[in-house]
Amino acid sequence: MSTYPENNLAWQVLDHASKNGYAVGAFNCYTLECILGAIRAAEEKKSPCMIQVFPWSMHFHGREFIEYVSKACHSASVPIAFCLDHCIQESDVELALTMPFDCIMVDASSKDPEENIKYCKKIVDIARTRGITIEAEMGRIIGSEDGVPMVDMEQLFTEPDLANDFLKRTGCQYLAPSFGNIHGPYPEGGPEKYWQLDRLAEIRKAIPSNVQMVLHGMYPVLPDLLKKTIEAGTLKLNVNNSIRIPWQDFMAEKGSRLEMTAMAEQSVEIFKNGVGDFMDFLGSSGQSWK
Ligand SMILES: [Zn+2]
């Protein structure tokens, strides 16, 4: 029997990707239709993937829903890891550690660096006893749906040596680096102007080889740049807006004119198609080992 973290599904999904030369989509889901769409896409494409929810789901949908999603992911015909994205409140992290997630992203990047290290180490120690792996953010990936000014961004970037020190001391399995990426819309010039791929490659070189890097803030990003980001060593790509927005547009346009059953079915289809296309792009299609 393998030991932690080799026995953890999120770890296995990224380990397989790193050994077989492809990247993995981590799809942010807000409703049951999104979850079903992502699972069905993964099964049709025979692609490993990750499905993520925000802490909001733990509170709004509740424990039973989280347990259901975990079961649905784990009983799929392909490997699907279930993750919690951006867990900021300490009480949410504590709650999440009692739920069946494969991975929890602990976002303590607003703490000062030493405090962030101590805190993340403590969480990893608890998570290890429960078979859960941990993604951490270093530097700070800023932004919101309203956009943010780019001033003072430099000081929020991840420093390669500090990242290595952070990972060695905390034992986190995945790193979300800050290299000019932000959440929400980019100012003029877009990611092409702000992303420092050299820094990303330096971070990849500096950190332990068994730690995988995660891309946050990839909307809107041109496919060429995304490919370069993967080449620079990013393996887990968090996908939210680029699939969610067409799905929301569909519901805004058609929702009121369809029967509930038809709307549910068609919205699953829309989400599924978005996820499936992205799996083809990443090269994860056909990579299932289950
Ligand atoms: Zn994020």
PDB file of C-alpha atoms and ligand atoms in Angstrom:
ATOM      1  CA  MET A   1       0.000   0.000   0.000  1.00  0.00           C
ATOM      2  CA  SER A   2       1.410   3.351  -0.959  1.00  0.00           C
ATOM      3  CA  THR A   3       1.844   6.108   1.564  1.00  0.00           C
ATOM      4  CA  TYR A   4       0.980   9.791   1.750  1.00  0.00           C
ATOM      5  CA  PRO A   5       0.989  11.731  -0.489  1.00  0.00           C
ATOM      6  CA  GLU A   6       1.327   8.991  -3.148  1.00  0.00           C
ATOM      7  CA  ASN A   7      -2.037   7.566  -2.064  1.00  0.00           C
ATOM      8  CA  ASN A   8      -3.802  10.908  -2.583  1.00  0.00           C
ATOM      9  CA  LEU A   9      -5.819  11.261  -5.799  1.00  0.00           C
ATOM     10  CA  ALA A  10      -5.005  14.947  -6.461  1.00  0.00           C
ATOM     11  CA  TRP A  11      -1.327  14.114  -6.087  1.00  0.00           C
ATOM     12  CA  GLN A  12      -1.689  11.102  -8.406  1.00  0.00           C
ATOM     13  CA  VAL A  13      -3.460  13.157 -11.073  1.00  0.00           C
ATOM     14  CA  LEU A  14      -0.680  15.764 -11.171  1.00  0.00           C
ATOM     15  CA  ASP A  15       2.097  13.197 -10.842  1.00  0.00           C
ATOM     16  CA  HIS A  16       0.730  11.305 -13.848  1.00  0.00           C
ATOM     17  CA  ALA A  17       0.508  14.560 -15.830  1.00  0.00           C
ATOM     18  CA  SER A  18       4.090  15.471 -14.979  1.00  0.00           C
ATOM     19  CA  LYS A  19       5.357  12.055 -16.057  1.00  0.00           C
ATOM     20  CA  ASN A  20       3.319  11.930 -19.248  1.00  0.00           C
ATOM     21  CA  GLY A  21       3.743  15.452 -20.568  1.00  0.00           C
ATOM     22  CA  TYR A  22       0.325  17.045 -20.286  1.00  0.00           C
ATOM     23  CA  ALA A  23      -1.453  19.537 -18.031  1.00  0.00           C
ATOM     24  CA  VAL A  24      -4.644  19.128 -16.007  1.00  0.00           C
ATOM     25  CA  GLY A  25      -7.717  21.345 -15.780  1.00  0.00           C
ATOM     26  CA  ALA A  26      -9.128  22.156 -12.348  1.00  0.00           C
ATOM     27  CA  PHE A  27     -12.662  23.255 -13.085  1.00  0.00           C
ATOM     28  CA  ASN A  28     -14.425  25.611 -10.681  1.00  0.00           C
ATOM     29  CA  CYS A  29     -18.029  24.518 -10.240  1.00  0.00           C
ATOM     30  CA  TYR A  30     -20.892  26.410  -8.601  1.00  0.00           C
ATOM     31  CA  THR A  31     -23.866  24.145  -9.203  1.00  0.00           C
ATOM     32  CA  LEU A  32     -24.758  20.513  -9.692  1.00  0.00           C
ATOM     33  CA  GLU A  33     -25.052  21.121 -13.456  1.00  0.00           C
ATOM     34  CA  CYS A  34     -21.408  22.271 -13.584  1.00  0.00           C
ATOM     35  CA  ILE A  35     -20.293  19.219 -11.599  1.00  0.00           C
ATOM     36  CA  LEU A  36     -22.197  16.851 -13.910  1.00  0.00           C
ATOM     37  CA  GLY A  37     -20.896  18.678 -16.985  1.00  0.00           C
ATOM     38  CA  ALA A  38     -17.285  18.370 -15.824  1.00  0.00           C
ATOM     39  CA  ILE A  39     -17.600  14.695 -14.851  1.00  0.00           C
ATOM     40  CA  ARG A  40     -19.292  13.777 -18.127  1.00  0.00           C
ATOM     41  CA  ALA A  41     -16.676  15.648 -20.140  1.00  0.00           C
ATOM     42  CA  ALA A  42     -13.903  13.817 -18.285  1.00  0.00           C
ATOM     43  CA  GLU A  43     -15.561  10.451 -18.911  1.00  0.00           C
ATOM     44  CA  GLU A  44     -16.203  11.141 -22.593  1.00  0.00           C
ATOM     45  CA  LYS A  45     -12.687  12.452 -23.141  1.00  0.00           C
ATOM     46  CA  LYS A  46     -11.154   9.735 -20.943  1.00  0.00           C
ATOM     47  CA  SER A  47      -9.323  12.537 -19.206  1.00  0.00           C
ATOM     48  CA  PRO A  48      -8.090  12.831 -15.638  1.00  0.00           C
ATOM     49  CA  CYS A  49      -9.150  16.145 -14.114  1.00  0.00           C
ATOM     50  CA  MET A  50      -9.886  18.084 -10.964  1.00  0.00           C
ATOM     51  CA  ILE A  51     -13.182  19.574  -9.889  1.00  0.00           C
ATOM     52  CA  GLN A  52     -13.134  22.445  -7.428  1.00  0.00           C
ATOM     53  CA  VAL A  53     -15.618  24.355  -5.332  1.00  0.00           C
ATOM     54  CA  PHE A  54     -15.170  27.454  -3.213  1.00  0.00           C
ATOM     55  CA  PRO A  55     -15.686  27.514   0.584  1.00  0.00           C
ATOM     56  CA  TRP A  56     -19.037  29.101  -0.229  1.00  0.00           C
ATOM     57  CA  SER A  57     -20.260  25.612  -1.212  1.00  0.00           C
ATOM     58  CA  MET A  58     -19.400  24.179   2.218  1.00  0.00           C
ATOM     59  CA  HIS A  59     -21.717  26.760   3.745  1.00  0.00           C
ATOM     60  CA  PHE A  60     -24.401  27.248   1.113  1.00  0.00           C
ATOM     61  CA  HIS A  61     -24.744  23.641  -0.096  1.00  0.00           C
ATOM     62  CA  GLY A  62     -23.527  22.017   3.091  1.00  0.00           C
ATOM     63  CA  ARG A  63     -21.675  18.870   4.063  1.00  0.00           C
ATOM     64  CA  GLU A  64     -24.104  16.472   2.323  1.00  0.00           C
ATOM     65  CA  PHE A  65     -23.505  18.165  -1.025  1.00  0.00           C
ATOM     66  CA  ILE A  66     -19.734  18.064  -0.554  1.00  0.00           C
ATOM     67  CA  GLU A  67     -19.971  14.369   0.284  1.00  0.00           C
ATOM     68  CA  TYR A  68     -22.113  13.758  -2.780  1.00  0.00           C
ATOM     69  CA  VAL A  69     -19.686  15.575  -5.107  1.00  0.00           C
ATOM     70  CA  SER A  70     -16.747  13.702  -3.631  1.00  0.00           C
ATOM     71  CA  LYS A  71     -18.530  10.397  -4.233  1.00  0.00           C
ATOM     72  CA  ALA A  72     -19.539  11.409  -7.766  1.00  0.00           C
ATOM     73  CA  CYS A  73     -15.930  12.348  -8.616  1.00  0.00           C
ATOM     74  CA  HIS A  74     -14.465   9.220  -7.080  1.00  0.00           C
ATOM     75  CA  SER A  75     -16.925   6.824  -8.693  1.00  0.00           C
ATOM     76  CA  ALA A  76     -16.374   8.257 -12.189  1.00  0.00           C
ATOM     77  CA  SER A  77     -14.786   5.984 -14.783  1.00  0.00           C
ATOM     78  CA  VAL A  78     -11.716   8.276 -14.915  1.00  0.00           C
ATOM     79  CA  PRO A  79      -9.547   9.769 -12.132  1.00  0.00           C
ATOM     80  CA  ILE A  80     -11.225  12.952 -10.858  1.00  0.00           C
ATOM     81  CA  ALA A  81      -9.816  14.670  -7.789  1.00  0.00           C
ATOM     82  CA  PHE A  82     -12.074  16.913  -5.724  1.00  0.00           C
ATOM     83  CA  CYS A  83     -10.544  20.145  -4.451  1.00  0.00           C
ATOM     84  CA  LEU A  84     -11.406  23.173  -2.396  1.00  0.00           C
ATOM     85  CA  ASP A  85     -10.186  26.433  -3.905  1.00  0.00           C
ATOM     86  CA  HIS A  86      -9.095  29.589  -2.042  1.00  0.00           C
ATOM     87  CA  CYS A  87      -9.765  28.668   1.542  1.00  0.00           C
ATOM     88  CA  ILE A  88      -8.978  31.956   3.279  1.00  0.00           C
ATOM     89  CA  GLN A  89     -10.709  31.880   6.680  1.00  0.00           C
ATOM     90  CA  GLU A  90      -8.981  29.696   9.274  1.00  0.00           C
ATOM     91  CA  SER A  91     -12.358  28.363  10.406  1.00  0.00           C
ATOM     92  CA  ASP A  92     -13.065  27.305   6.801  1.00  0.00           C
ATOM     93  CA  VAL A  93      -9.766  25.428   6.623  1.00  0.00           C
ATOM     94  CA  GLU A  94     -10.633  23.625   9.859  1.00  0.00           C
ATOM     95  CA  LEU A  95     -14.065  22.725   8.500  1.00  0.00           C
ATOM     96  CA  ALA A  96     -12.644  21.619   5.143  1.00  0.00           C
ATOM     97  CA  LEU A  97     -10.224  19.249   6.862  1.00  0.00           C
ATOM     98  CA  THR A  98     -13.267  17.334   8.165  1.00  0.00           C
ATOM     99  CA  MET A  99     -14.725  16.937   4.652  1.00  0.00           C
ATOM    100  CA  PRO A 100     -13.824  14.490   1.849  1.00  0.00           C
ATOM    101  CA  PHE A 101     -11.611  16.770  -0.259  1.00  0.00           C
ATOM    102  CA  ASP A 102      -8.506  15.435  -1.998  1.00  0.00           C
ATOM    103  CA  CYS A 103      -6.882  18.845  -1.952  1.00  0.00           C
ATOM    104  CA  ILE A 104      -7.400  22.110  -0.133  1.00  0.00           C
ATOM    105  CA  MET A 105      -5.945  25.381  -1.322  1.00  0.00           C
ATOM    106  CA  VAL A 106      -4.934  27.329   1.746  1.00  0.00           C
ATOM    107  CA  ASP A 107      -4.792  30.987   0.857  1.00  0.00           C
ATOM    108  CA  ALA A 108      -2.886  32.594   3.711  1.00  0.00           C
ATOM    109  CA  SER A 109      -1.026  34.926   1.383  1.00  0.00           C
ATOM    110  CA  SER A 110      -2.296  37.994   3.218  1.00  0.00           C
ATOM    111  CA  LYS A 111      -0.335  36.911   6.325  1.00  0.00           C
ATOM    112  CA  ASP A 112       3.264  38.009   6.645  1.00  0.00           C
ATOM    113  CA  PRO A 113       5.667  35.435   5.137  1.00  0.00           C
ATOM    114  CA  GLU A 114       6.895  33.823   8.400  1.00  0.00           C
ATOM    115  CA  GLU A 115       3.357  33.556   9.710  1.00  0.00           C
ATOM    116  CA  ASN A 116       2.237  32.051   6.387  1.00  0.00           C
ATOM    117  CA  ILE A 117       4.951  29.377   6.749  1.00  0.00           C
ATOM    118  CA  LYS A 118       4.041  28.484  10.331  1.00  0.00           C
ATOM    119  CA  TYR A 119       0.367  28.372   9.533  1.00  0.00           C
ATOM    120  CA  CYS A 120       0.736  26.274   6.363  1.00  0.00           C
ATOM    121  CA  LYS A 121       3.070  23.815   8.119  1.00  0.00           C
ATOM    122  CA  LYS A 122       0.476  23.307  10.845  1.00  0.00           C
ATOM    123  CA  ILE A 123      -2.249  22.698   8.273  1.00  0.00           C
ATOM    124  CA  VAL A 124      -0.098  20.246   6.256  1.00  0.00           C
ATOM    125  CA  ASP A 125       0.616  18.275   9.443  1.00  0.00           C
ATOM    126  CA  ILE A 126      -3.103  17.885  10.132  1.00  0.00           C
ATOM    127  CA  ALA A 127      -3.950  17.244   6.454  1.00  0.00           C
ATOM    128  CA  ARG A 128      -1.363  14.443   6.311  1.00  0.00           C
ATOM    129  CA  THR A 129      -3.205  12.529   9.028  1.00  0.00           C
ATOM    130  CA  ARG A 130      -6.392  12.775   6.972  1.00  0.00           C
ATOM    131  CA  GLY A 131      -4.903  11.951   3.568  1.00  0.00           C
ATOM    132  CA  ILE A 132      -5.567  15.413   2.138  1.00  0.00           C
ATOM    133  CA  THR A 133      -2.953  17.364   0.121  1.00  0.00           C
ATOM    134  CA  ILE A 134      -2.404  21.117   0.319  1.00  0.00           C
ATOM    135  CA  GLU A 135      -1.942  23.844  -2.257  1.00  0.00           C
ATOM    136  CA  ALA A 136      -0.529  27.138  -1.032  1.00  0.00           C
ATOM    137  CA  GLU A 137      -0.162  30.556  -2.516  1.00  0.00           C
ATOM    138  CA  MET A 138       3.083  32.439  -2.215  1.00  0.00           C
ATOM    139  CA  GLY A 139       3.522  36.043  -3.035  1.00  0.00           C
ATOM    140  CA  ARG A 140       0.050  37.300  -3.673  1.00  0.00           C
ATOM    141  CA  ILE A 141      -2.303  36.742  -6.572  1.00  0.00           C
ATOM    142  CA  ILE A 142      -4.470  39.806  -6.313  1.00  0.00           C
ATOM    143  CA  GLY A 143      -7.622  40.813  -8.086  1.00  0.00           C
ATOM    144  CA  SER A 144     -11.340  40.561  -7.987  1.00  0.00           C
ATOM    145  CA  GLU A 145     -14.230  40.617 -10.373  1.00  0.00           C
ATOM    146  CA  ASP A 146     -13.923  44.411 -10.420  1.00  0.00           C
ATOM    147  CA  GLY A 147     -10.300  44.430 -11.488  1.00  0.00           C
ATOM    148  CA  VAL A 148      -7.453  45.917  -9.572  1.00  0.00           C
ATOM    149  CA  PRO A 149      -4.830  48.554 -10.118  1.00  0.00           C
ATOM    150  CA  MET A 150      -1.420  47.126 -10.988  1.00  0.00           C
ATOM    151  CA  VAL A 151       0.485  49.452  -8.648  1.00  0.00           C
ATOM    152  CA  ASP A 152       2.710  47.783  -6.074  1.00  0.00           C
ATOM    153  CA  MET A 153       2.413  44.489  -7.867  1.00  0.00           C
ATOM    154  CA  GLU A 154       6.171  43.859  -7.900  1.00  0.00           C
ATOM    155  CA  GLN A 155       6.363  43.344  -4.169  1.00  0.00           C
ATOM    156  CA  LEU A 156       3.663  40.699  -4.391  1.00  0.00           C
ATOM    157  CA  PHE A 157       5.561  38.477  -6.824  1.00  0.00           C
ATOM    158  CA  THR A 158       6.857  35.077  -5.737  1.00  0.00           C
ATOM    159  CA  GLU A 159      10.630  34.984  -5.235  1.00  0.00           C
ATOM    160  CA  PRO A 160      12.100  31.634  -6.413  1.00  0.00           C
ATOM    161  CA  ASP A 161      14.428  31.105  -3.411  1.00  0.00           C
ATOM    162  CA  LEU A 162      11.794  32.083  -0.890  1.00  0.00           C
ATOM    163  CA  ALA A 163       9.353  29.714  -2.598  1.00  0.00           C
ATOM    164  CA  ASN A 164      11.799  26.851  -2.222  1.00  0.00           C
ATOM    165  CA  ASP A 165      12.322  27.652   1.457  1.00  0.00           C
ATOM    166  CA  PHE A 166       8.556  27.935   1.969  1.00  0.00           C
ATOM    167  CA  LEU A 167       7.858  24.546   0.377  1.00  0.00           C
ATOM    168  CA  LYS A 168      10.629  22.756   2.228  1.00  0.00           C
ATOM    169  CA  ARG A 169       9.501  24.150   5.548  1.00  0.00           C
ATOM    170  CA  THR A 170       5.754  23.668   5.094  1.00  0.00           C
ATOM    171  CA  GLY A 171       5.607  20.428   3.109  1.00  0.00           C
ATOM    172  CA  CYS A 172       2.846  21.805   0.837  1.00  0.00           C
ATOM    173  CA  GLN A 173       2.436  19.654  -2.276  1.00  0.00           C
ATOM    174  CA  TYR A 174       1.406  22.363  -4.755  1.00  0.00           C
ATOM    175  CA  LEU A 175       2.346  25.977  -5.244  1.00  0.00           C
ATOM    176  CA  ALA A 176       0.299  28.794  -6.747  1.00  0.00           C
ATOM    177  CA  PRO A 177       2.951  31.332  -7.702  1.00  0.00           C
ATOM    178  CA  SER A 178       2.415  35.009  -8.327  1.00  0.00           C
ATOM    179  CA  PHE A 179       4.239  36.144 -11.488  1.00  0.00           C
ATOM    180  CA  GLY A 180       1.972  38.891 -12.799  1.00  0.00           C
ATOM    181  CA  ASN A 181      -1.209  36.812 -12.871  1.00  0.00           C
ATOM    182  CA  ILE A 182      -4.317  38.272 -11.255  1.00  0.00           C
ATOM    183  CA  HIS A 183      -7.907  37.188 -10.712  1.00  0.00           C
ATOM    184  CA  GLY A 184     -10.528  38.882 -12.765  1.00  0.00           C
ATOM    185  CA  PRO A 185     -10.088  41.144 -15.771  1.00  0.00           C
ATOM    186  CA  TYR A 186      -6.590  42.402 -16.633  1.00  0.00           C
ATOM    187  CA  PRO A 187      -5.793  46.041 -17.252  1.00  0.00           C
ATOM    188  CA  GLU A 188      -4.906  47.149 -20.776  1.00  0.00           C
ATOM    189  CA  GLY A 189      -2.185  45.009 -22.297  1.00  0.00           C
ATOM    190  CA  GLY A 190      -3.579  41.888 -20.617  1.00  0.00           C
ATOM    191  CA  PRO A 191      -1.579  38.921 -19.334  1.00  0.00           C
ATOM    192  CA  GLU A 192       0.701  39.234 -22.383  1.00  0.00           C
ATOM    193  CA  LYS A 193       2.011  42.443 -20.875  1.00  0.00           C
ATOM    194  CA  TYR A 194       2.124  41.443 -17.212  1.00  0.00           C
ATOM    195  CA  TRP A 195       3.074  37.780 -16.994  1.00  0.00           C
ATOM    196  CA  GLN A 196       6.745  37.152 -16.242  1.00  0.00           C
ATOM    197  CA  LEU A 197       7.360  33.743 -17.754  1.00  0.00           C
ATOM    198  CA  ASP A 198      11.054  33.956 -16.897  1.00  0.00           C
ATOM    199  CA  ARG A 199      10.156  34.291 -13.240  1.00  0.00           C
ATOM    200  CA  LEU A 200       7.786  31.341 -13.546  1.00  0.00           C
ATOM    201  CA  ALA A 201      10.521  29.187 -15.079  1.00  0.00           C
ATOM    202  CA  GLU A 202      12.953  30.279 -12.353  1.00  0.00           C
ATOM    203  CA  ILE A 203      10.444  29.320  -9.661  1.00  0.00           C
ATOM    204  CA  ARG A 204      10.008  25.910 -11.307  1.00  0.00           C
ATOM    205  CA  LYS A 205      13.777  25.390 -11.282  1.00  0.00           C
ATOM    206  CA  ALA A 206      14.166  26.517  -7.671  1.00  0.00           C
ATOM    207  CA  ILE A 207      11.454  24.417  -5.997  1.00  0.00           C
ATOM    208  CA  PRO A 208      11.468  20.674  -5.193  1.00  0.00           C
ATOM    209  CA  SER A 209      10.744  18.582  -8.281  1.00  0.00           C
ATOM    210  CA  ASN A 210       7.846  16.755  -6.615  1.00  0.00           C
ATOM    211  CA  VAL A 211       5.956  20.021  -5.973  1.00  0.00           C
ATOM    212  CA  GLN A 212       3.640  20.961  -8.848  1.00  0.00           C
ATOM    213  CA  MET A 213       2.717  24.499  -9.862  1.00  0.00           C
ATOM    214  CA  VAL A 214      -0.806  25.836 -10.245  1.00  0.00           C
ATOM    215  CA  LEU A 215      -1.984  28.634 -12.511  1.00  0.00           C
ATOM    216  CA  HIS A 216      -4.563  31.068 -11.138  1.00  0.00           C
ATOM    217  CA  GLY A 217      -5.963  34.046 -13.013  1.00  0.00           C
ATOM    218  CA  MET A 218      -6.013  32.744 -16.570  1.00  0.00           C
ATOM    219  CA  TYR A 219      -8.870  34.834 -17.902  1.00  0.00           C
ATOM    220  CA  PRO A 220      -8.706  35.958 -20.580  1.00  0.00           C
ATOM    221  CA  VAL A 221      -5.492  34.394 -21.827  1.00  0.00           C
ATOM    222  CA  LEU A 222      -4.593  33.582 -25.419  1.00  0.00           C
ATOM    223  CA  PRO A 223      -3.861  29.900 -26.119  1.00  0.00           C
ATOM    224  CA  ASP A 224      -0.268  30.656 -27.167  1.00  0.00           C
ATOM    225  CA  LEU A 225       0.561  32.267 -23.843  1.00  0.00           C
ATOM    226  CA  LEU A 226      -1.165  29.467 -21.977  1.00  0.00           C
ATOM    227  CA  LYS A 227       1.006  26.927 -23.805  1.00  0.00           C
ATOM    228  CA  LYS A 228       4.114  28.856 -22.781  1.00  0.00           C
ATOM    229  CA  THR A 229       2.930  28.869 -19.186  1.00  0.00           C
ATOM    230  CA  ILE A 230       2.583  25.090 -19.316  1.00  0.00           C
ATOM    231  CA  GLU A 231       6.044  24.807 -20.888  1.00  0.00           C
ATOM    232  CA  ALA A 232       7.383  26.882 -18.001  1.00  0.00           C
ATOM    233  CA  GLY A 233       6.177  24.146 -15.667  1.00  0.00           C
ATOM    234  CA  THR A 234       2.574  24.861 -14.681  1.00  0.00           C
ATOM    235  CA  LEU A 235       0.607  21.617 -14.448  1.00  0.00           C
ATOM    236  CA  LYS A 236      -2.695  22.452 -12.770  1.00  0.00           C
ATOM    237  CA  LEU A 237      -4.708  25.125 -14.526  1.00  0.00           C
ATOM    238  CA  ASN A 238      -7.598  26.613 -12.600  1.00  0.00           C
ATOM    239  CA  VAL A 239     -10.463  27.328 -14.971  1.00  0.00           C
ATOM    240  CA  ASN A 240     -13.386  29.479 -13.987  1.00  0.00           C
ATOM    241  CA  ASN A 241     -14.545  32.409 -16.164  1.00  0.00           C
ATOM    242  CA  SER A 242     -13.696  30.994 -19.569  1.00  0.00           C
ATOM    243  CA  ILE A 243     -16.143  28.102 -19.166  1.00  0.00           C
ATOM    244  CA  ARG A 244     -18.571  29.635 -16.694  1.00  0.00           C
ATOM    245  CA  ILE A 245     -19.340  32.782 -18.682  1.00  0.00           C
ATOM    246  CA  PRO A 246     -20.671  31.040 -21.833  1.00  0.00           C
ATOM    247  CA  TRP A 247     -22.659  28.751 -19.523  1.00  0.00           C
ATOM    248  CA  GLN A 248     -24.166  31.717 -17.664  1.00  0.00           C
ATOM    249  CA  ASP A 249     -24.900  33.486 -20.952  1.00  0.00           C
ATOM    250  CA  PHE A 250     -26.820  30.436 -22.124  1.00  0.00           C
ATOM    251  CA  MET A 251     -28.974  30.431 -19.007  1.00  0.00           C
ATOM    252  CA  ALA A 252     -29.571  34.178 -19.148  1.00  0.00           C
ATOM    253  CA  GLU A 253     -30.667  33.884 -22.755  1.00  0.00           C
ATOM    254  CA  LYS A 254     -32.626  30.616 -22.746  1.00  0.00           C
ATOM    255  CA  GLY A 255     -33.356  29.904 -19.102  1.00  0.00           C
ATOM    256  CA  SER A 256     -36.768  31.499 -18.853  1.00  0.00           C
ATOM    257  CA  ARG A 257     -38.050  29.842 -22.034  1.00  0.00           C
ATOM    258  CA  LEU A 258     -37.128  26.238 -21.275  1.00  0.00           C
ATOM    259  CA  GLU A 259     -38.697  23.560 -19.121  1.00  0.00           C
ATOM    260  CA  MET A 260     -36.616  23.011 -15.986  1.00  0.00           C
ATOM    261  CA  THR A 261     -35.586  19.534 -17.104  1.00  0.00           C
ATOM    262  CA  ALA A 262     -34.547  20.781 -20.544  1.00  0.00           C
ATOM    263  CA  MET A 263     -32.654  23.692 -19.049  1.00  0.00           C
ATOM    264  CA  ALA A 264     -30.762  21.431 -16.653  1.00  0.00           C
ATOM    265  CA  GLU A 265     -29.865  19.005 -19.440  1.00  0.00           C
ATOM    266  CA  GLN A 266     -28.806  21.662 -21.903  1.00  0.00           C
ATOM    267  CA  SER A 267     -26.793  23.602 -19.354  1.00  0.00           C
ATOM    268  CA  VAL A 268     -24.895  20.412 -18.413  1.00  0.00           C
ATOM    269  CA  GLU A 269     -24.176  19.975 -22.126  1.00  0.00           C
ATOM    270  CA  ILE A 270     -22.843  23.542 -22.492  1.00  0.00           C
ATOM    271  CA  PHE A 271     -20.552  23.167 -19.480  1.00  0.00           C
ATOM    272  CA  LYS A 272     -19.459  19.725 -20.638  1.00  0.00           C
ATOM    273  CA  ASN A 273     -18.485  21.037 -24.076  1.00  0.00           C
ATOM    274  CA  GLY A 274     -16.417  23.852 -22.554  1.00  0.00           C
ATOM    275  CA  VAL A 275     -14.593  21.441 -20.248  1.00  0.00           C
ATOM    276  CA  GLY A 276     -14.060  18.889 -23.036  1.00  0.00           C
ATOM    277  CA  ASP A 277     -12.533  21.463 -25.403  1.00  0.00           C
ATOM    278  CA  PHE A 278     -10.159  22.568 -22.674  1.00  0.00           C
ATOM    279  CA  MET A 279      -9.113  18.960 -21.995  1.00  0.00           C
ATOM    280  CA  ASP A 280      -8.229  18.580 -25.675  1.00  0.00           C
ATOM    281  CA  PHE A 281      -6.208  21.781 -25.493  1.00  0.00           C
ATOM    282  CA  LEU A 282      -4.294  20.583 -22.414  1.00  0.00           C
ATOM    283  CA  GLY A 283      -3.602  17.172 -23.894  1.00  0.00           C
ATOM    284  CA  SER A 284      -5.254  15.425 -20.940  1.00  0.00           C
ATOM    285  CA  SER A 285      -7.837  13.759 -23.208  1.00  0.00           C
ATOM    286  CA  GLY A 286      -7.156  10.036 -23.518  1.00  0.00           C
ATOM    287  CA  GLN A 287      -4.773  10.035 -20.527  1.00  0.00           C
ATOM    288  CA  SER A 288      -7.012   8.235 -18.026  1.00  0.00           C
ATOM    289  CA  TRP A 289      -5.296   5.269 -16.379  1.00  0.00           C
ATOM    290  CA  LYS A 290      -8.429   4.028 -14.585  1.00  0.00           C
TER     291      LYS A 290
HETATM  292 ZN    ZN B   1      -7.342  31.541  -7.717  1.00  0.00          ZN
END
